[in-house]
PDB file of C-alpha atoms in Angstrom:
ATOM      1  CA  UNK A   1       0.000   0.000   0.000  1.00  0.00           C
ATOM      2  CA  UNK A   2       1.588   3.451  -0.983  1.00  0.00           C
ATOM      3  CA  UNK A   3      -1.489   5.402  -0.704  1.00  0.00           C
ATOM      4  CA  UNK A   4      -3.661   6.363   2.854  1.00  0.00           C
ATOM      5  CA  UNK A   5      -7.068   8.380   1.636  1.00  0.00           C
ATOM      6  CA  UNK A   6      -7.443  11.406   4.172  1.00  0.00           C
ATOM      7  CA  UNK A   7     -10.855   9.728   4.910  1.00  0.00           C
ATOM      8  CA  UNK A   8      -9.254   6.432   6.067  1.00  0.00           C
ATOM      9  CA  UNK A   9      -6.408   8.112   8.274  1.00  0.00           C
ATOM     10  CA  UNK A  10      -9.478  10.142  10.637  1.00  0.00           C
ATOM     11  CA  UNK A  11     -10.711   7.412  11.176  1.00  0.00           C
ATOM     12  CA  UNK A  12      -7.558   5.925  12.707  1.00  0.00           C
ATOM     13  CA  UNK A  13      -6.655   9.202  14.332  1.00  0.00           C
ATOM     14  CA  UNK A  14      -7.008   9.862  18.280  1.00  0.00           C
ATOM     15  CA  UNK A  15      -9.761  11.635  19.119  1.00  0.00           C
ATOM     16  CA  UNK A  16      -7.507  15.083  19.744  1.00  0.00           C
ATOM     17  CA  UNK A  17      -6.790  15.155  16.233  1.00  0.00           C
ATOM     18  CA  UNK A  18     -10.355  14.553  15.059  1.00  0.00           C
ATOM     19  CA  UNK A  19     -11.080  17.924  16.611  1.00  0.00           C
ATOM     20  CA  UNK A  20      -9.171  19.981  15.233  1.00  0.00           C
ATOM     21  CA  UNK A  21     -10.109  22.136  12.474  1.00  0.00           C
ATOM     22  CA  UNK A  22      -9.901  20.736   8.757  1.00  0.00           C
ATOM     23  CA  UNK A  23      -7.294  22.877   7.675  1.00  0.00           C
ATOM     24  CA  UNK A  24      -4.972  21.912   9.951  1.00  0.00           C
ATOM     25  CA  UNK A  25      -5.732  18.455   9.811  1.00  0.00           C
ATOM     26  CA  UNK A  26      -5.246  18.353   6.324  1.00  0.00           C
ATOM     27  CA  UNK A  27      -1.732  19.773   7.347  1.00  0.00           C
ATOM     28  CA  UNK A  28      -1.206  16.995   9.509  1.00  0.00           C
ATOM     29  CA  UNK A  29      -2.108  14.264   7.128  1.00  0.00           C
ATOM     30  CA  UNK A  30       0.046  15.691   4.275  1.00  0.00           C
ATOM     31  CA  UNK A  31       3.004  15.096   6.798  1.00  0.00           C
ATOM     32  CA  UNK A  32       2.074  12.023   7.950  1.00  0.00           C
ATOM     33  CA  UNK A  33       1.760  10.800   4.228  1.00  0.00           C
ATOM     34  CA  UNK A  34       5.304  12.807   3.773  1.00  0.00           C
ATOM     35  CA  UNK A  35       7.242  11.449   6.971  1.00  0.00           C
ATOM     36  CA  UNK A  36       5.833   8.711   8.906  1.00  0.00           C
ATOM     37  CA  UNK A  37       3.552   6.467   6.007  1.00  0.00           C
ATOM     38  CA  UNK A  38       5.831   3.673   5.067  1.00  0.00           C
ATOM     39  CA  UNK A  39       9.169   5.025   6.634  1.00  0.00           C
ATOM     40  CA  UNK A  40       8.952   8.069   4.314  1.00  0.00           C
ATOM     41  CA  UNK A  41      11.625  10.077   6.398  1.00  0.00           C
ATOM     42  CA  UNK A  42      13.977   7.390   5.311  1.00  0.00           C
ATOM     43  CA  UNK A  43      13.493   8.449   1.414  1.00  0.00           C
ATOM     44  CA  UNK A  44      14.585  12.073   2.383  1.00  0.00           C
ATOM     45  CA  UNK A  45      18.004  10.183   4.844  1.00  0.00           C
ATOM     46  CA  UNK A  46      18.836   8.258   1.921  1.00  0.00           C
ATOM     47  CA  UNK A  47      18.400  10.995  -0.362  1.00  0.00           C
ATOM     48  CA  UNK A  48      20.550  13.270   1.774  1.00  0.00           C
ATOM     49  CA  UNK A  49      23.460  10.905   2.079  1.00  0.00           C
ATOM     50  CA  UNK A  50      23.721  10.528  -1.852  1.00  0.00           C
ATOM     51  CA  UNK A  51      23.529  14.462  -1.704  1.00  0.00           C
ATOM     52  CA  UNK A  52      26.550  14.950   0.328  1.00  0.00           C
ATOM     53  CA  UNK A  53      28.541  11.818  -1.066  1.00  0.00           C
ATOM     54  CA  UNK A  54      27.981  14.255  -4.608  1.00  0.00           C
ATOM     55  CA  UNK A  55      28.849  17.465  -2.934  1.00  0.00           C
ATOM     56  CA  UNK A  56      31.857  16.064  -1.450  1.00  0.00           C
ATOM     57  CA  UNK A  57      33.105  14.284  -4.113  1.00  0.00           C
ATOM     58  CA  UNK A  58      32.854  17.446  -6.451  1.00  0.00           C
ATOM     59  CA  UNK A  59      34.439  19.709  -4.317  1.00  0.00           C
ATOM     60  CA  UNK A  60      37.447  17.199  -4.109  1.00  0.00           C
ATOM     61  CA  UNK A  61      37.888  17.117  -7.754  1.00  0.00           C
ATOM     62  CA  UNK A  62      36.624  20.536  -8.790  1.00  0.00           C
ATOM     63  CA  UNK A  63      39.700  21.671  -6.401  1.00  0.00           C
ATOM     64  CA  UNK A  64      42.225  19.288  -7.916  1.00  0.00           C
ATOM     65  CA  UNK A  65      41.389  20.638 -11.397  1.00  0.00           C
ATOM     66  CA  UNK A  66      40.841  24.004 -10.362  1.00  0.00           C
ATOM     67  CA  UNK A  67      44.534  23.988  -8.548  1.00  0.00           C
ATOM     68  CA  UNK A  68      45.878  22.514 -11.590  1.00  0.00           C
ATOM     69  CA  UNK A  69      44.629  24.908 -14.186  1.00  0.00           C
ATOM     70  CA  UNK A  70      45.366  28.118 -11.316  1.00  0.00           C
ATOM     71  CA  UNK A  71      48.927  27.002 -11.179  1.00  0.00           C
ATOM     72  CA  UNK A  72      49.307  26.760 -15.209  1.00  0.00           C
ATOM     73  CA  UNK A  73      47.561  29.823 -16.145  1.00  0.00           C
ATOM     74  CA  UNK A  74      49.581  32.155 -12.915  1.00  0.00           C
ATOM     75  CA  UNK A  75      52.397  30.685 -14.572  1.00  0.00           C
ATOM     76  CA  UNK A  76      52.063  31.360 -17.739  1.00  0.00           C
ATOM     77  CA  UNK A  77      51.291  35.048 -17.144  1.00  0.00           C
ATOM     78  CA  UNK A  78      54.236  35.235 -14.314  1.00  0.00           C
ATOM     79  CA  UNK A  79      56.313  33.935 -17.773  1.00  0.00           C
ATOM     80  CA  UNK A  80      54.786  35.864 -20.189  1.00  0.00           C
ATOM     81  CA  UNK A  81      57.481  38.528 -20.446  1.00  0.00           C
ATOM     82  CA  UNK A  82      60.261  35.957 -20.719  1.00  0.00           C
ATOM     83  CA  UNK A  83      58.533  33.894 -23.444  1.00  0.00           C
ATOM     84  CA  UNK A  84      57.287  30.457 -21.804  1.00  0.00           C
ATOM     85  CA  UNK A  85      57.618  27.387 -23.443  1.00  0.00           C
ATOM     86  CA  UNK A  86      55.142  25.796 -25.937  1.00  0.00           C
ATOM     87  CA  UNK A  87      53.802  23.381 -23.624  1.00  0.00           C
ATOM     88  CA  UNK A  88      53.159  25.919 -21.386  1.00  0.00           C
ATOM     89  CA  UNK A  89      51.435  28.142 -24.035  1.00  0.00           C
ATOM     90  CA  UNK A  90      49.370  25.101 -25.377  1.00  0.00           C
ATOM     91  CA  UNK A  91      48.039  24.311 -21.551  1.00  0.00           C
ATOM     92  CA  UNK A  92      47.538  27.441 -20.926  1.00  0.00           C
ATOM     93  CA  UNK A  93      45.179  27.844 -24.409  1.00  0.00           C
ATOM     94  CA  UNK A  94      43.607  24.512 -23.092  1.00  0.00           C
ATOM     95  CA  UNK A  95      42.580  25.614 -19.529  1.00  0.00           C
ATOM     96  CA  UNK A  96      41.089  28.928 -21.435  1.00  0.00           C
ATOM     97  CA  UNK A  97      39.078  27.129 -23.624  1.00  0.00           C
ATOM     98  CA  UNK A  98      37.850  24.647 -20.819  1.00  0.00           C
ATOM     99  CA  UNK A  99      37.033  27.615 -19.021  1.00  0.00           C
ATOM    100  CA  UNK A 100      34.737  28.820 -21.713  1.00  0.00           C
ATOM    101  CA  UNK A 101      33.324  26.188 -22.479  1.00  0.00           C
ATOM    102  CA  UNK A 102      32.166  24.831 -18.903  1.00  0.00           C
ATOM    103  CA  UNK A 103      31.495  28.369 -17.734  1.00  0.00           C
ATOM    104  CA  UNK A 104      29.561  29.230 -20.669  1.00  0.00           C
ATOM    105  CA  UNK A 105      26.717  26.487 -20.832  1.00  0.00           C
ATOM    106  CA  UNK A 106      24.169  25.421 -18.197  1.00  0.00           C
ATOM    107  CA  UNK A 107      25.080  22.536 -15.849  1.00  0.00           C
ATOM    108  CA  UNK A 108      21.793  20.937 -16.417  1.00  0.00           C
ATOM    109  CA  UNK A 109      22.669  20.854 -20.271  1.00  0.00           C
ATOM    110  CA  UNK A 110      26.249  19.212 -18.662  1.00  0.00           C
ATOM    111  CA  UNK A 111      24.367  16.731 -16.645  1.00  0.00           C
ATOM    112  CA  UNK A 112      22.443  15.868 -19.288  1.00  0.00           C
ATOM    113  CA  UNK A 113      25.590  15.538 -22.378  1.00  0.00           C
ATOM    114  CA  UNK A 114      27.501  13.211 -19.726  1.00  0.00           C
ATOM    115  CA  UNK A 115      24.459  11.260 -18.102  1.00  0.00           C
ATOM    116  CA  UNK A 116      22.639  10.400 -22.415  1.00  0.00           C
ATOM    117  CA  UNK A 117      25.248  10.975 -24.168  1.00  0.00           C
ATOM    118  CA  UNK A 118      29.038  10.590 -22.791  1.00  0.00           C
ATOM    119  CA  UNK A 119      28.516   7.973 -19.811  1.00  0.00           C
ATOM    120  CA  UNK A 120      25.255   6.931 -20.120  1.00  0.00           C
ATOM    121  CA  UNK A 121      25.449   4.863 -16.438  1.00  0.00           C
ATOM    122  CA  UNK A 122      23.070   1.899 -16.210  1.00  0.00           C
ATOM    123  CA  UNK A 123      23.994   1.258 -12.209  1.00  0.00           C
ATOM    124  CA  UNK A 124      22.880   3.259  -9.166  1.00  0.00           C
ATOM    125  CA  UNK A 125      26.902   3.789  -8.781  1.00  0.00           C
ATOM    126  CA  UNK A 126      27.548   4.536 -12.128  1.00  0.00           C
ATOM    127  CA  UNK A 127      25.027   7.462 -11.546  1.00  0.00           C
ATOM    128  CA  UNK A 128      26.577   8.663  -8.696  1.00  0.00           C
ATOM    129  CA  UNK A 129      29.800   8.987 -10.395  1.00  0.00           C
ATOM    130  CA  UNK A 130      28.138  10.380 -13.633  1.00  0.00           C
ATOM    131  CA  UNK A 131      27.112  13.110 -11.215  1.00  0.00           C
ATOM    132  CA  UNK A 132      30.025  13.731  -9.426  1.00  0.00           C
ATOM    133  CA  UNK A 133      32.279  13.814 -12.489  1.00  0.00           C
ATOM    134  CA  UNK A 134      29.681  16.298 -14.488  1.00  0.00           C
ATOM    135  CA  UNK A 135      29.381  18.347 -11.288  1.00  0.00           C
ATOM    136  CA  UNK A 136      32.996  18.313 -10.400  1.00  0.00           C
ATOM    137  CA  UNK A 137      34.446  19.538 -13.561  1.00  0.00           C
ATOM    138  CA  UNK A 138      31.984  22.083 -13.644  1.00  0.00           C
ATOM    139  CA  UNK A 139      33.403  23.202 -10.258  1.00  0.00           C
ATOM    140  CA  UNK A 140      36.669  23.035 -11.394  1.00  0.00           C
ATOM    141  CA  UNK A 141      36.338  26.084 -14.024  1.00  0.00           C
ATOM    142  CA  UNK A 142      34.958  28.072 -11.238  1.00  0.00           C
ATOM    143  CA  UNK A 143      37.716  26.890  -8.439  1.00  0.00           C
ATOM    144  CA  UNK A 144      40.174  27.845 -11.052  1.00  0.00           C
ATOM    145  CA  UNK A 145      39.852  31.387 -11.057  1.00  0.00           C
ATOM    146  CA  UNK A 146      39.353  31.696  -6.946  1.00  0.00           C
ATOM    147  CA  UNK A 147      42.827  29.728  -6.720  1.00  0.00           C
ATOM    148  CA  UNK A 148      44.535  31.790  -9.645  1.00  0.00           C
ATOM    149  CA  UNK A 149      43.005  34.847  -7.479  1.00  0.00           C
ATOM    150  CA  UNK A 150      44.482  33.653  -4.278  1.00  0.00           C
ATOM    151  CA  UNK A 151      47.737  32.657  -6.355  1.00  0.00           C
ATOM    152  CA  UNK A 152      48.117  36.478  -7.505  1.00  0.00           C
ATOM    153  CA  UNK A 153      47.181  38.065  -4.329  1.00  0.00           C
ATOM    154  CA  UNK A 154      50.544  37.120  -2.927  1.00  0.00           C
ATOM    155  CA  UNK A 155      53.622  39.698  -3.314  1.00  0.00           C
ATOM    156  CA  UNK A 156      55.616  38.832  -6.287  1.00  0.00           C
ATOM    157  CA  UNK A 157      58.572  39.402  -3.259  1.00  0.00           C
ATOM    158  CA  UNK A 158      57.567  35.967  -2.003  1.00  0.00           C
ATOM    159  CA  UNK A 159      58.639  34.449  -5.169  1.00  0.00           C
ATOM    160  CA  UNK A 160      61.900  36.030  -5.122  1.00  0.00           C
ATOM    161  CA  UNK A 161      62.682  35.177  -1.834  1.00  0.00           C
ATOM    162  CA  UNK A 162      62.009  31.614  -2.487  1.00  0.00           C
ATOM    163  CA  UNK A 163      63.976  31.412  -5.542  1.00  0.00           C
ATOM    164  CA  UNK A 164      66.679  33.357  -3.822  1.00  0.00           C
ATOM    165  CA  UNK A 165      66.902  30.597  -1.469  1.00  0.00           C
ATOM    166  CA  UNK A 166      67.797  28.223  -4.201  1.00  0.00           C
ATOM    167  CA  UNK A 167      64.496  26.824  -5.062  1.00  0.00           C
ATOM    168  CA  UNK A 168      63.331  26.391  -8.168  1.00  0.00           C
ATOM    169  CA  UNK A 169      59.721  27.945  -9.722  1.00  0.00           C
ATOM    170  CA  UNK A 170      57.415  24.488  -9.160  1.00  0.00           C
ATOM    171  CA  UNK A 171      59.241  23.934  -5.298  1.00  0.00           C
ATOM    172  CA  UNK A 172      58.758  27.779  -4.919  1.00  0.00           C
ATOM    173  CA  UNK A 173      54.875  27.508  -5.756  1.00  0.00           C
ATOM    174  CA  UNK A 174      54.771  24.643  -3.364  1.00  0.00           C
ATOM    175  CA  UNK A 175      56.312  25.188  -0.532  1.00  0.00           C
ATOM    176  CA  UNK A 176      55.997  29.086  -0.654  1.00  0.00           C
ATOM    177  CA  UNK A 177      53.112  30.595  -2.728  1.00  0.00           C
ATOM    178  CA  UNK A 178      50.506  27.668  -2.539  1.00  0.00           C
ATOM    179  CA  UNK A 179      50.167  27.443   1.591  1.00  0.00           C
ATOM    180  CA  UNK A 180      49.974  31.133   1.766  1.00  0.00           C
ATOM    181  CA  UNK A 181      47.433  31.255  -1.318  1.00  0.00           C
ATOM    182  CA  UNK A 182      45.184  28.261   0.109  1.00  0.00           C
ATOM    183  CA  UNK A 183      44.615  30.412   3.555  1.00  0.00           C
ATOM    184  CA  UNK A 184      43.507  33.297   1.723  1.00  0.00           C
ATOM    185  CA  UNK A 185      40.913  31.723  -0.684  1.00  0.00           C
ATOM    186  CA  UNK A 186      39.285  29.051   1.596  1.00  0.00           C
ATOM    187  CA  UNK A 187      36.793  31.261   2.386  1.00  0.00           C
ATOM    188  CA  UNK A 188      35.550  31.189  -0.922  1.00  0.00           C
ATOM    189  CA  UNK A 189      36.046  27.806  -1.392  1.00  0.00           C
ATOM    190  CA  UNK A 190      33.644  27.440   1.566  1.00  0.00           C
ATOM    191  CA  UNK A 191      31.310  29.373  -0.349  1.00  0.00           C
ATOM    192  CA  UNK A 192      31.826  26.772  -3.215  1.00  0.00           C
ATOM    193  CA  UNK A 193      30.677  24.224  -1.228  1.00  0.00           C
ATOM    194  CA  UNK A 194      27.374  25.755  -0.335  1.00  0.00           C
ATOM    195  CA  UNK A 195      26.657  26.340  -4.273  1.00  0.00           C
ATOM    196  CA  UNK A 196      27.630  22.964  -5.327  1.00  0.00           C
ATOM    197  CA  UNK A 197      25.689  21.356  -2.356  1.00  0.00           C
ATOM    198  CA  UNK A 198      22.383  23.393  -3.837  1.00  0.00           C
ATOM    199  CA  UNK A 199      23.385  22.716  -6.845  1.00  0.00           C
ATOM    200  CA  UNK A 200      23.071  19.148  -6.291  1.00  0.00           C
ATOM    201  CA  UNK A 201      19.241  19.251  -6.859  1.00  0.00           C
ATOM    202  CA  UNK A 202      20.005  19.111 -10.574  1.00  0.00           C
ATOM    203  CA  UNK A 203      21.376  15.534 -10.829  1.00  0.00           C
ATOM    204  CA  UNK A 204      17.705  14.093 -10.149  1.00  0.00           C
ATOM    205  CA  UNK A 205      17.470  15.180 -14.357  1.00  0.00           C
ATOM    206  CA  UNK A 206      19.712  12.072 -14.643  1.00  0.00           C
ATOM    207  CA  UNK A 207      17.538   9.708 -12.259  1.00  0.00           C
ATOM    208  CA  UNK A 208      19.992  10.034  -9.590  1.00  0.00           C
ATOM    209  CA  UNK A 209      18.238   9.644  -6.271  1.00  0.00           C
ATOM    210  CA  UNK A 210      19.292  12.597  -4.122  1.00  0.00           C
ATOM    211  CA  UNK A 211      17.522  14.410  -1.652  1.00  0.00           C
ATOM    212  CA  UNK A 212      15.578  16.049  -4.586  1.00  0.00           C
ATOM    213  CA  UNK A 213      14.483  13.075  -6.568  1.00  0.00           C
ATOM    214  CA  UNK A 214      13.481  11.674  -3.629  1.00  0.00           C
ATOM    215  CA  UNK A 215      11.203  14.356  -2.763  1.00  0.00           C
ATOM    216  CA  UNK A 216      10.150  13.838  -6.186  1.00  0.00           C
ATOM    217  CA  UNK A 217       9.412  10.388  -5.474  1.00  0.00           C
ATOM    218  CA  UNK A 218       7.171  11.160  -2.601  1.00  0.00           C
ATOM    219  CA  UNK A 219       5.266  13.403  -4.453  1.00  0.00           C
ATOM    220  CA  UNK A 220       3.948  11.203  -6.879  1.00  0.00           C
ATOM    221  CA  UNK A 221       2.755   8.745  -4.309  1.00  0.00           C
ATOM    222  CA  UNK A 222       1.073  11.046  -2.436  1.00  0.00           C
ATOM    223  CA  UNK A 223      -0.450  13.607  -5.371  1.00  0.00           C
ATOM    224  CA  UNK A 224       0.177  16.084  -3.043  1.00  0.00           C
ATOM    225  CA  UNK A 225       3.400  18.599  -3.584  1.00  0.00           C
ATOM    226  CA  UNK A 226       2.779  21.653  -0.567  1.00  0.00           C
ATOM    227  CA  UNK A 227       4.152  19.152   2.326  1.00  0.00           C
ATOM    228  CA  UNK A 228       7.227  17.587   0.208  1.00  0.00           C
ATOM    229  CA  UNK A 229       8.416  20.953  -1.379  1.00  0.00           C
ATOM    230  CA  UNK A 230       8.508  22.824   1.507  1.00  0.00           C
ATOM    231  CA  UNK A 231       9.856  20.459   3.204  1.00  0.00           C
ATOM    232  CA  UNK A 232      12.706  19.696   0.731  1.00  0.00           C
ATOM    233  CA  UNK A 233      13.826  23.943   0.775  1.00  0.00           C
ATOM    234  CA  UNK A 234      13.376  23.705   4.759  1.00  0.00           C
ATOM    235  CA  UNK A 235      16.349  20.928   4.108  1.00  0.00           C
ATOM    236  CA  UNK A 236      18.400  22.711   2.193  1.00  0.00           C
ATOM    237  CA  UNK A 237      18.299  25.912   4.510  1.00  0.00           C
ATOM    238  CA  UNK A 238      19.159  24.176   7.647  1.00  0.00           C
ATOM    239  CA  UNK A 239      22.329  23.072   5.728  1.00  0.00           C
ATOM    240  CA  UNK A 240      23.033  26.026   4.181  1.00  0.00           C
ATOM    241  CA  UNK A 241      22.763  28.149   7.509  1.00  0.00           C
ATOM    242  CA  UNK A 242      24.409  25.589   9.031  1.00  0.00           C
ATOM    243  CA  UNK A 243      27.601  25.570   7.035  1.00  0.00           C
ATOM    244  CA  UNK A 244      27.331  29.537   6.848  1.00  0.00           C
ATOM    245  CA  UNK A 245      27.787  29.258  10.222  1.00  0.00           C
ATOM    246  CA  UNK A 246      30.816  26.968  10.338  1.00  0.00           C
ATOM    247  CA  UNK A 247      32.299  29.270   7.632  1.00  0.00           C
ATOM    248  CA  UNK A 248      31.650  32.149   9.472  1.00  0.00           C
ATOM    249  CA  UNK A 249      33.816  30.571  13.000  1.00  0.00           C
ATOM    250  CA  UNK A 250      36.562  29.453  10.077  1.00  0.00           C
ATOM    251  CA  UNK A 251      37.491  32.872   9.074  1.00  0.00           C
ATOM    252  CA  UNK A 252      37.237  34.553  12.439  1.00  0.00           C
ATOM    253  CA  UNK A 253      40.105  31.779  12.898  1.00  0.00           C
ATOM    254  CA  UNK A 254      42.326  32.834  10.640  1.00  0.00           C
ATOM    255  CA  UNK A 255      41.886  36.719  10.986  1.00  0.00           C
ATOM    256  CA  UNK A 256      43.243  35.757  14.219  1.00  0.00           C
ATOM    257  CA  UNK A 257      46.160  33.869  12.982  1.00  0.00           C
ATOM    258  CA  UNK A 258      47.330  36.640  10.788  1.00  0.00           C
ATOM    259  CA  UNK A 259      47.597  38.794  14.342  1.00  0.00           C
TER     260      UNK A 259
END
């Protein structure tokens, strides 16, 4: 049975509920039918964990690419007045027109190239990593130009100091420019994080069950979208404050640190 008829659940109700006014019953059924019918709650835990397992596994490689292409392009414009080499020119014209491309088009028209056309995943797992690939590179283009930001906020003296020191460039971006860069832009990789975990609510258009597909789900059992919806944005606040939050106590930390 997926279906309870509002008639059939009054009956069954205690007698407290029964008096209340029809409005607000109604209320109460349409969470019951949401929540508590069948295990429902479970739909929205099991959506949630596929949600962060995306968001997390995104972020990882959307940083990884987006370091990548921030080191080559910092590079390449660090080198520009001493002519760098053609490998260097030809990665650097690559990571522009990557950038273009993926920051150009919709990541619903991304999602749906990899999941019908590129990968076209016929396992839950395969889906999973269909969406965390599409949604990772996507982050990647826009990770890219916070690290190259954070790269070039640091005094060109840093540089010469490290290749005073007998270092070369790469163990002089390491050791030297990278640290100091990461502290200043993970802030806005924070900030990353919130948009790709919202932006998760896309990757139902490629059957993947998240939190939002699931909600979807429920919907269509019960014929009934107030209870489901709201709940799903209620959902994605509470996250979203609460990683604002956790944001918010990370830079106070290092403001401090810099005193």
């Amino acid at each position: 049975m997926s279906f309870l008829t509002f008639a059939g659940w009054i009956e069954t109700a205690p007698a407290w509920i029964q008096g209340m006014p029809e409005w607000l019953q109604n209320l109460l059924y349409q969470l019951y039918q949401t929540f508590i019918f069948e295990d429902r709650w479970k739909w929205f835990a099991d959506g949630l964990k596929i949600t962060f397992i995306v968001t997390l596994g995104a972020l990882a490689i959307g940083i990884v690419i987006g370091v990548i292409i921030a080191i080559i392009r910092s590079s390449y414009d660090n080198l520009r007045s001493t002519k760098p080499s053609v490998l260097l020119r030809i990665a650097n014209s690559f990571c522009k027109l990557y950038l273009t491309v993926i920051r150009g088009t919709p990541m619903m028209v991304q999602l749906l190239i990899m999941g019908f056309v590129i990968m076209i995943p016929k396992t839950d797992f395969m889906t999973v990593v269909c969406g965390i690939l599409t949604l990772g590179i996507n982050s990647g283009a826009y990770v890219a130009e916070i690290a190259r930001s954070g790269i070039m906020s640091i005094n060109a003296g840093q540089m010469e100091a490290g290749r005073s020191l007998g270092l070369n460039y790469v163990q002089t971006m390491w050791h030297i420019i990278i640290p100091q860069a990461v502290k200043n832009i993970l802030p806005a990789l924070g900030n990353e994080m919130i948009t790709l975990l919202k932006d998760t609510s896309l990757v139902s258009i490629i059957m993947l069950r998240d939190v939002t597909k699931q909600t979807q789900n429920i919907v269509a059992k019960t014929y009934s979208p107030f209870v489901p919806y709201i709940s799903l944005a209620v959902i994605y606040l509470v996250i979203v404050i609460i990683l604002t939050k956790l944001l918010g106590i990370l830079e106070r930390r290092l403001r401090k640190s810099d005193h």
